[in-house]
PDB file of C-alpha atoms in Angstrom:
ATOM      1  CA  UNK A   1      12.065 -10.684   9.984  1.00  0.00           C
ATOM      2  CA  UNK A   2       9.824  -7.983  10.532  1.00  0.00           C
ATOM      3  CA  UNK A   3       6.660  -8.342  12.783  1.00  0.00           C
ATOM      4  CA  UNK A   4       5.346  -4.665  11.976  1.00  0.00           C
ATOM      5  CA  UNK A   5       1.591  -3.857  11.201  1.00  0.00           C
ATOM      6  CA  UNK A   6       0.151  -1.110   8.932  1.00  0.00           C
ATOM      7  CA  UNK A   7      -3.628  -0.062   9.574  1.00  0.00           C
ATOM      8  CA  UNK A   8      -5.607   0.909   6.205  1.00  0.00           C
ATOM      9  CA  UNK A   9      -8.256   3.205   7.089  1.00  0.00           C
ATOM     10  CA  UNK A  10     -10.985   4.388   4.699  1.00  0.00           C
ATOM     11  CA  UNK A  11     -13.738   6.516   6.171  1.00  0.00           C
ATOM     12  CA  UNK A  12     -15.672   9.341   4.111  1.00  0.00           C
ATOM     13  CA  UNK A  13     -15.407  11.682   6.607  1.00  0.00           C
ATOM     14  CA  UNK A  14     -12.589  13.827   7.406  1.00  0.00           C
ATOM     15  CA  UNK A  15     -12.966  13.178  12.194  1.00  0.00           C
ATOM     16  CA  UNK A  16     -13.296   9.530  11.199  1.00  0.00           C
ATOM     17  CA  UNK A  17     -10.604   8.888   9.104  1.00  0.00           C
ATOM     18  CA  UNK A  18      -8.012  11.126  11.326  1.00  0.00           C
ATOM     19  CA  UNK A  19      -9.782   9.411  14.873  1.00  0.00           C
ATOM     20  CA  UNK A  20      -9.058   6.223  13.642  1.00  0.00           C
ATOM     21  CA  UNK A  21      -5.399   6.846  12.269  1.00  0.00           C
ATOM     22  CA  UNK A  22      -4.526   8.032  16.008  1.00  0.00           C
ATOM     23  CA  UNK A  23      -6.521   5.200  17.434  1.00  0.00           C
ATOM     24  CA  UNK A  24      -4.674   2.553  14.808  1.00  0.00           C
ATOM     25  CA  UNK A  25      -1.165   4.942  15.521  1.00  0.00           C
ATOM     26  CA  UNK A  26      -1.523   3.596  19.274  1.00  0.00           C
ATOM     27  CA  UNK A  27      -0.951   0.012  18.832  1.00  0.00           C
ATOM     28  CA  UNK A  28       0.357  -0.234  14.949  1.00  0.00           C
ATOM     29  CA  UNK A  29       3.739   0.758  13.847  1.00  0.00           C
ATOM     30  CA  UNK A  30       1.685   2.591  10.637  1.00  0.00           C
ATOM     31  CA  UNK A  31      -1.481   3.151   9.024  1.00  0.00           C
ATOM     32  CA  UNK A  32      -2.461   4.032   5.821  1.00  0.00           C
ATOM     33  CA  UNK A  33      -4.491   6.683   4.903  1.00  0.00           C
ATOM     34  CA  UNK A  34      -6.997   5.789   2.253  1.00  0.00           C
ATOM     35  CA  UNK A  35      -7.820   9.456   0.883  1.00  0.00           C
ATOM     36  CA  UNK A  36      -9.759   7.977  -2.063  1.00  0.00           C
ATOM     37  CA  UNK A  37     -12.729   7.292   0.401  1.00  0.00           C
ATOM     38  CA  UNK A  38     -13.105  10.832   0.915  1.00  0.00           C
ATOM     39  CA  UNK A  39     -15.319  13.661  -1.239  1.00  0.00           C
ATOM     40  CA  UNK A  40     -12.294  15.335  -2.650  1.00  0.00           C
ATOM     41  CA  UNK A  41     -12.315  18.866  -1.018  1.00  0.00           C
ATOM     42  CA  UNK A  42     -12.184  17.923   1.646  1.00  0.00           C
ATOM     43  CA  UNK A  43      -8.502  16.108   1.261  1.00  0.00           C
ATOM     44  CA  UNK A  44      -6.685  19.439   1.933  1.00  0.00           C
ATOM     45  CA  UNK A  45      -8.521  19.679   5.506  1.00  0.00           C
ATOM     46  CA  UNK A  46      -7.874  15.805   6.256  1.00  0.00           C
ATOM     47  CA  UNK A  47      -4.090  16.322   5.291  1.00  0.00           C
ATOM     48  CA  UNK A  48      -4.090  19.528   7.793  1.00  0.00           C
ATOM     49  CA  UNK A  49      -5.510  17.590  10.737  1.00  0.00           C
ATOM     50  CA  UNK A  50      -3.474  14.168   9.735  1.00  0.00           C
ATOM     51  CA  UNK A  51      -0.260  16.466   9.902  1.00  0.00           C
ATOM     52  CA  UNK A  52       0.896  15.434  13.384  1.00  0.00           C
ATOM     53  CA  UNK A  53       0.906  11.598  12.253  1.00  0.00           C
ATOM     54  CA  UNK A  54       2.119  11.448   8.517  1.00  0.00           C
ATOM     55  CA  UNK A  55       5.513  10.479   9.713  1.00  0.00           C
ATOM     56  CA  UNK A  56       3.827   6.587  10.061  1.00  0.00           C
ATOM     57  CA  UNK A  57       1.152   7.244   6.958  1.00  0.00           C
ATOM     58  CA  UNK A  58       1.204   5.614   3.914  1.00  0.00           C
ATOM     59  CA  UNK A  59      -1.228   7.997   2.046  1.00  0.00           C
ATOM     60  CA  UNK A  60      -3.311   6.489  -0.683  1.00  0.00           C
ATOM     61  CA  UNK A  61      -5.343   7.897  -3.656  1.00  0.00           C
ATOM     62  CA  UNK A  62      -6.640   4.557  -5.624  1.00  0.00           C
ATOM     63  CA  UNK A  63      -8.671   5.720  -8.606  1.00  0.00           C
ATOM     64  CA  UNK A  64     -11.433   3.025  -9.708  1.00  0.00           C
ATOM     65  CA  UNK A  65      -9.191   1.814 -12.799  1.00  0.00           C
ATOM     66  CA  UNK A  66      -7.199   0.515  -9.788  1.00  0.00           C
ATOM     67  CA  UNK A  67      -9.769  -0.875  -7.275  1.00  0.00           C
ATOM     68  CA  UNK A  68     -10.197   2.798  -5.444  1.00  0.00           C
ATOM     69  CA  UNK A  69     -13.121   5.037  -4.922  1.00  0.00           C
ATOM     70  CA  UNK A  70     -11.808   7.959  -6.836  1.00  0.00           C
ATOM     71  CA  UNK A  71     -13.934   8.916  -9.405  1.00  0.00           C
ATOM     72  CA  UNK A  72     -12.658  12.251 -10.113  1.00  0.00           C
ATOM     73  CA  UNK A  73     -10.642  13.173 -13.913  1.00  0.00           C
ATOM     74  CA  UNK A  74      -6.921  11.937 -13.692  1.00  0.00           C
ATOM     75  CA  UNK A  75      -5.148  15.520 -13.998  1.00  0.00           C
ATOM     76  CA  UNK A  76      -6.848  16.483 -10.687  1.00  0.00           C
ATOM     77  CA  UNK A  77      -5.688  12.999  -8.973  1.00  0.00           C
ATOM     78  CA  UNK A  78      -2.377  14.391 -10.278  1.00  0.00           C
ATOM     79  CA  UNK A  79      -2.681  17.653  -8.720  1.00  0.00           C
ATOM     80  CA  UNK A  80      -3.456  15.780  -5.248  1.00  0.00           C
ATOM     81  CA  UNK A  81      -0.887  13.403  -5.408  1.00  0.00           C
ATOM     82  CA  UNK A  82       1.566  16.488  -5.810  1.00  0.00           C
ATOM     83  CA  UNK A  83      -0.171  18.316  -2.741  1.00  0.00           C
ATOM     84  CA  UNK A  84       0.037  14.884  -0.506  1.00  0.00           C
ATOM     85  CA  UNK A  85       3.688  14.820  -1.259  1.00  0.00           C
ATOM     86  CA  UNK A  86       4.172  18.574   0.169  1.00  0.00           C
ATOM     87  CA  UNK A  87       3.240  17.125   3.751  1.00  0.00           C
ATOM     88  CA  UNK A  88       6.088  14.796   3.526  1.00  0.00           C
ATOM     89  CA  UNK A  89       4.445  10.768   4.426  1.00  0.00           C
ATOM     90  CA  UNK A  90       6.105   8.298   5.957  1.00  0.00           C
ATOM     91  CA  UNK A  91       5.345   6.371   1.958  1.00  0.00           C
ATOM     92  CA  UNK A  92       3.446   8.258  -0.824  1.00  0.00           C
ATOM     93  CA  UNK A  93       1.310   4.897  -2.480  1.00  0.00           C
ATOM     94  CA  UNK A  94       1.556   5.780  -6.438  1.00  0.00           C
ATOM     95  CA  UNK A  95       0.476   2.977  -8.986  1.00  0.00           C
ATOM     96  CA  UNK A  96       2.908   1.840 -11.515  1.00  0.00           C
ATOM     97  CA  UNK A  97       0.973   2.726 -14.157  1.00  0.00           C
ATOM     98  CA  UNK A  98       0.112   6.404 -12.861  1.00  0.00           C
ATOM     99  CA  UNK A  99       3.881   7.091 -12.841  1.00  0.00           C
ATOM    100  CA  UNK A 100       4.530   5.349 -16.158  1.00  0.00           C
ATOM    101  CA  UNK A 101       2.042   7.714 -17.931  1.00  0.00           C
ATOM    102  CA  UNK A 102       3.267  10.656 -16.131  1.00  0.00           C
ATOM    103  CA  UNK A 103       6.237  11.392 -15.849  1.00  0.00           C
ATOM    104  CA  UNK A 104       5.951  15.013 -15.021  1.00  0.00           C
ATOM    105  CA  UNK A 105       4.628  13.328 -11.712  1.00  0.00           C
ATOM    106  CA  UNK A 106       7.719  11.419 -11.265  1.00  0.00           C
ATOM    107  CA  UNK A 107      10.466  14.300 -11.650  1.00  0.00           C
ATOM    108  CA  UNK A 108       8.195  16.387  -9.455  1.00  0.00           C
ATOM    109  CA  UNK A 109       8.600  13.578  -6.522  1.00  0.00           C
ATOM    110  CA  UNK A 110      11.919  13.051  -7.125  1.00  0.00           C
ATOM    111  CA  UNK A 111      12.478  16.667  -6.891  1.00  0.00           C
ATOM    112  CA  UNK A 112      10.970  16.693  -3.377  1.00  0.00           C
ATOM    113  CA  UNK A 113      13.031  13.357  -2.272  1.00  0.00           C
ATOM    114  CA  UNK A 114       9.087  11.723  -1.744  1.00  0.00           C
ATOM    115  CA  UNK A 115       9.181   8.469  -0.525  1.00  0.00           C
ATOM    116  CA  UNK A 116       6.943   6.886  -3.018  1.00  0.00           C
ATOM    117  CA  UNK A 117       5.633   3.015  -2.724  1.00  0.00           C
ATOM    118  CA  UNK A 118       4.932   1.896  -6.150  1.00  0.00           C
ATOM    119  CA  UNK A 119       2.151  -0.280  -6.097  1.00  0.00           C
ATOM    120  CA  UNK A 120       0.700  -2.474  -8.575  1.00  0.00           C
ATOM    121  CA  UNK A 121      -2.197  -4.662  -8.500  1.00  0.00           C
ATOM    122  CA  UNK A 122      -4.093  -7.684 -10.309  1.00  0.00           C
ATOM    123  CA  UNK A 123      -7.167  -8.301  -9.041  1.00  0.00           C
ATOM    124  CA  UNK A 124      -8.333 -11.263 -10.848  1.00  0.00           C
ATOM    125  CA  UNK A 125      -5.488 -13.594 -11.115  1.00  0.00           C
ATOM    126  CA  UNK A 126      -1.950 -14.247 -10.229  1.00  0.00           C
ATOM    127  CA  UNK A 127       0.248 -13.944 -13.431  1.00  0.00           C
ATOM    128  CA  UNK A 128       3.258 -16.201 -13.910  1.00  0.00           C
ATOM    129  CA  UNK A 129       6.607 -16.115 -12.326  1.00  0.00           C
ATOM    130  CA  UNK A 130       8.219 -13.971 -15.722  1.00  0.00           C
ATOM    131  CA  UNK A 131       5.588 -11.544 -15.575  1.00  0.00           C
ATOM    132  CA  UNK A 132       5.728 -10.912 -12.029  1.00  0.00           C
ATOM    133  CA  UNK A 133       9.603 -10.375 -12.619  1.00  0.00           C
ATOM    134  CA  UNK A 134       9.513  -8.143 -15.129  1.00  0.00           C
ATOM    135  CA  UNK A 135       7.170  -6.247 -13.336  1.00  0.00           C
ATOM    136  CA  UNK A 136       9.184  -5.905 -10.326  1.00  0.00           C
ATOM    137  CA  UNK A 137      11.999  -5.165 -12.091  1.00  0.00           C
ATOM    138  CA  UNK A 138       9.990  -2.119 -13.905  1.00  0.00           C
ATOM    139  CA  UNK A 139       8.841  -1.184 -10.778  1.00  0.00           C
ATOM    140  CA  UNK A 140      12.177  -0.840  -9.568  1.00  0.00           C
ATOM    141  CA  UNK A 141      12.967   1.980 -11.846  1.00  0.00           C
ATOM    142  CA  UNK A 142      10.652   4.499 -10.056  1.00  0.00           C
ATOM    143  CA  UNK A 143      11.593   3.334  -5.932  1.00  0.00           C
ATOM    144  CA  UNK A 144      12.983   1.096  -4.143  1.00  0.00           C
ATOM    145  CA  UNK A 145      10.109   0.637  -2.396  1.00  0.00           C
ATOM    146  CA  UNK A 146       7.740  -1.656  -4.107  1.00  0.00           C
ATOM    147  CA  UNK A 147       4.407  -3.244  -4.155  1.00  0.00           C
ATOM    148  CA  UNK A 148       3.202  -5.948  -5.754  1.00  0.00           C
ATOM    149  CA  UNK A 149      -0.102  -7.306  -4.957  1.00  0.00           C
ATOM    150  CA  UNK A 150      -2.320 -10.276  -6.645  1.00  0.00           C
ATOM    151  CA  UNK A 151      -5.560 -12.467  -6.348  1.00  0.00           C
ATOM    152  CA  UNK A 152      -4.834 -15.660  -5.540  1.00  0.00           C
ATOM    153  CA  UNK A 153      -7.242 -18.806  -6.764  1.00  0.00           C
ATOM    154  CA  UNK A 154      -5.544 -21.487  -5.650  1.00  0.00           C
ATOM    155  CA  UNK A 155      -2.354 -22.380  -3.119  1.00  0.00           C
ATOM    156  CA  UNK A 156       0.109 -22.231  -5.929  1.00  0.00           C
ATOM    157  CA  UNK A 157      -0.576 -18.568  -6.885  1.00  0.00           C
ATOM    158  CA  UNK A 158       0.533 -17.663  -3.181  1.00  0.00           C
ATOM    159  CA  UNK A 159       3.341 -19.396  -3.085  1.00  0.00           C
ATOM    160  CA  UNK A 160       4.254 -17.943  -6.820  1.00  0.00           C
ATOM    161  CA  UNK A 161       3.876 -14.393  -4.906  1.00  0.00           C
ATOM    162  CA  UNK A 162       5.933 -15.224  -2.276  1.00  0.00           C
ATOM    163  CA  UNK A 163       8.753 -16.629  -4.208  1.00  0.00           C
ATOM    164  CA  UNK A 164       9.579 -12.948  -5.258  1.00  0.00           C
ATOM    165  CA  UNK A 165      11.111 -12.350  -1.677  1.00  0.00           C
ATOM    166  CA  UNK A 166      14.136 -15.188  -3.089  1.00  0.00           C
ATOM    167  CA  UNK A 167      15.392 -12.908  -5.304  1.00  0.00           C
ATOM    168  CA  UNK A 168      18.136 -10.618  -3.755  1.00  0.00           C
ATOM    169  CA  UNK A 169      17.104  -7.640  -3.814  1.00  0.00           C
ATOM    170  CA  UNK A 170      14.061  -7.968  -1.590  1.00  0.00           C
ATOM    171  CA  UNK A 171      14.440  -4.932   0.860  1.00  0.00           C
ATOM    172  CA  UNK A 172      11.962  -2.655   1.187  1.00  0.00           C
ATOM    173  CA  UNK A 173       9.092  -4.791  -1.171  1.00  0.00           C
ATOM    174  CA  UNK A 174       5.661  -6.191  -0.261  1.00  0.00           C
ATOM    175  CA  UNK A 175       4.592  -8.597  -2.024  1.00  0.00           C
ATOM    176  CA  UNK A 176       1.237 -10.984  -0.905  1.00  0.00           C
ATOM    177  CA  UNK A 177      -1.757 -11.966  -2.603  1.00  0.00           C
ATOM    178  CA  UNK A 178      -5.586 -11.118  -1.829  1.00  0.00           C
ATOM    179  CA  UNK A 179      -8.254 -13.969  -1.402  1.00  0.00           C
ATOM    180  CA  UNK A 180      -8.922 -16.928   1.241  1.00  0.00           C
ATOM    181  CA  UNK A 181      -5.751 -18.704  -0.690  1.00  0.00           C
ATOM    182  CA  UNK A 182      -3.745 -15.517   0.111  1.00  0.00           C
ATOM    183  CA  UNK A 183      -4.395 -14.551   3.459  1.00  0.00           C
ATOM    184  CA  UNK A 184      -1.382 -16.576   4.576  1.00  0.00           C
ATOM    185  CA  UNK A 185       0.863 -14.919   2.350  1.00  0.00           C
ATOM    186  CA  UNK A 186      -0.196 -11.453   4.315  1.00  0.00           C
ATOM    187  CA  UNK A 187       1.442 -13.340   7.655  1.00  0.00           C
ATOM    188  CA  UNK A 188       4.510 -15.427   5.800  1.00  0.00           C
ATOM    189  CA  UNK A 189       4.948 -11.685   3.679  1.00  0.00           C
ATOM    190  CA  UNK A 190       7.142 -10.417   6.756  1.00  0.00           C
ATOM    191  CA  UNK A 191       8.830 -13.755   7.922  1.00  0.00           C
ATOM    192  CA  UNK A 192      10.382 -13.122   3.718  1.00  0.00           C
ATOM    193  CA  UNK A 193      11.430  -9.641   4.082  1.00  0.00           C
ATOM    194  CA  UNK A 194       8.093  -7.421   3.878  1.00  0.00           C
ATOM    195  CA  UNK A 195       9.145  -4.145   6.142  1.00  0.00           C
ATOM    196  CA  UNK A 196       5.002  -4.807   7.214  1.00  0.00           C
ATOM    197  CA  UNK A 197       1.663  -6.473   6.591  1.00  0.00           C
ATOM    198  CA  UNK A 198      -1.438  -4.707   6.153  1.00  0.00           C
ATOM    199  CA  UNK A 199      -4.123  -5.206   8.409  1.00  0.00           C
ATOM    200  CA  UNK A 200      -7.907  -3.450   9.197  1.00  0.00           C
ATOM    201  CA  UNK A 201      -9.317  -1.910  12.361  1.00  0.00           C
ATOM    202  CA  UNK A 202     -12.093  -5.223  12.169  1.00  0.00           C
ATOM    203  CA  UNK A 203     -13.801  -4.577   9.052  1.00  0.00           C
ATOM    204  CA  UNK A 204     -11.577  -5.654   6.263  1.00  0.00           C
ATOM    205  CA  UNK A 205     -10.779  -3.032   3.508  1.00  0.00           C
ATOM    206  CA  UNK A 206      -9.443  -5.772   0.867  1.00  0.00           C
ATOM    207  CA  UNK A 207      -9.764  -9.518   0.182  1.00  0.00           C
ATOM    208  CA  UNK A 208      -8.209 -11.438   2.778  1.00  0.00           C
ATOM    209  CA  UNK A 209      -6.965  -8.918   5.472  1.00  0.00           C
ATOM    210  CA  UNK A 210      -6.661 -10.386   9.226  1.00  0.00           C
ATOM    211  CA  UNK A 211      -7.564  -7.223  11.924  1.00  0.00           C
ATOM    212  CA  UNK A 212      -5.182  -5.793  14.250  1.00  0.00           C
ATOM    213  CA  UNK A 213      -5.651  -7.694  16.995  1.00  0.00           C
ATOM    214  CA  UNK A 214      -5.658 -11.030  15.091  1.00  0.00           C
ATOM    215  CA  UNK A 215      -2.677 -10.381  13.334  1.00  0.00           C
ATOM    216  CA  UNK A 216      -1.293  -9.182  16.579  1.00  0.00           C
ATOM    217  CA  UNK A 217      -1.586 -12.537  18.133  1.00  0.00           C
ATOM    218  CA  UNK A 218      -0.080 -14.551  15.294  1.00  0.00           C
ATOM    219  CA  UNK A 219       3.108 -12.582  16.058  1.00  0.00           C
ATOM    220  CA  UNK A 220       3.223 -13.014  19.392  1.00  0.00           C
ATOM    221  CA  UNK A 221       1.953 -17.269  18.647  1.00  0.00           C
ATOM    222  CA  UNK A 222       4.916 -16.822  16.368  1.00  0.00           C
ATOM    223  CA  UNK A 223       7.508 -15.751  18.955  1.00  0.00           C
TER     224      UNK A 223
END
């Protein structure tokens, strides 16, 4: 069982996003750098500054199609993902569906040994348990670090989530799903075998995500 924290931070400016990283890096085991929230020139300078904590950063570049804020054309998200990956994260965060239409983007990770976190999301429903099998097992044949994330409408579409973590190969995969219905599955995630649970600085980032300090004091309630 893992009682570990990681911190998404989005910010659109460059002092924000790194002040709150080092503030997060103080009391959570990671954070997650949301790059997508920033103007895009100015990602270089955030990834210079940022350099001292990347070891414990998840970096992030959502485009819209997936629920992000960048807007820019998909070649240059390319391009960035590539540059992220030259500062060596703790988890490069690449969606399932980037790397299945690219894979000159895949060989270049693997080339660098990246640690990618392949992510995928449904933000409307929970799909059944074949589809969310399938996609794990897909998912599995980029990393073995996965992420799979849904919206949960009703009890039973958490507990569908959660029932991925019986399967045996559940190292190194976090699966919960978004929503009032899923915010326990962001606690019970790690008690399954999640290697953390993402939390906020106090203002939520997605559907459903407890702050630091709450989530805090559920593990220590939990001890």
């Amino acid at each position: 069982m893992a009682s570990k924290t990681c911190v998404s931070i989005g910010a659109s400016s460059v002092a924000k996003l790194v002040t709150e990283a080092k503030k997060a890096l103080r009391r959570s085991d990671y954070a997650e750098l949301r790059l997508d929230f920033l103007i895009t020139n100015k990602i270089p300078e955030c990834l210079d500054s940022a350099k001292p904590y990347l070891k414990r950063c998840v970096c992030t570049l959502r485009p819209r199609s997936e629920g992000g804020r960048f807007s820019g054309k998909e070649p240059e998200r390319i391009s960035i993902l590539k540059l992220i990956a030259e500062y060596d994260p703790y988890l490069l965060d690449v969606e399932y569906n980037t790397l299945r239409k690219n894979p000159g983007l895949y060989q270049y990770l693997k080339r660098r040994n990246t640690n990618i976190l392949v992510s995928w999301h449904d933000f409307s429903k929970t799909p059944n348990k074949q589809v969310l099998m399938t996609m794990l097992r897909k998912m599995h044949s980029f990393s073995d670090n996965v992420k799979i994330v849904t919206t949960a409408r009703t009890i039973e579409d958490t507990l569908r989530v959660l029932s991925l973590y019986k399967r045996p190969r559940k190292e190194n995969m976090i699966a919960f799903a978004m929503g009032d219905y899923g915010r326990m599955s962001r606690i019970l995630c790690t008690r399954l075998g999640s290697p953390f649970t993402y939390v906020s600085l106090g203002r939520p980032i997605a559907p459903g995500q407890f702050s630091l300090d709450e989530m805090k004091e559920i593990f220590r309630l939990q001890k």
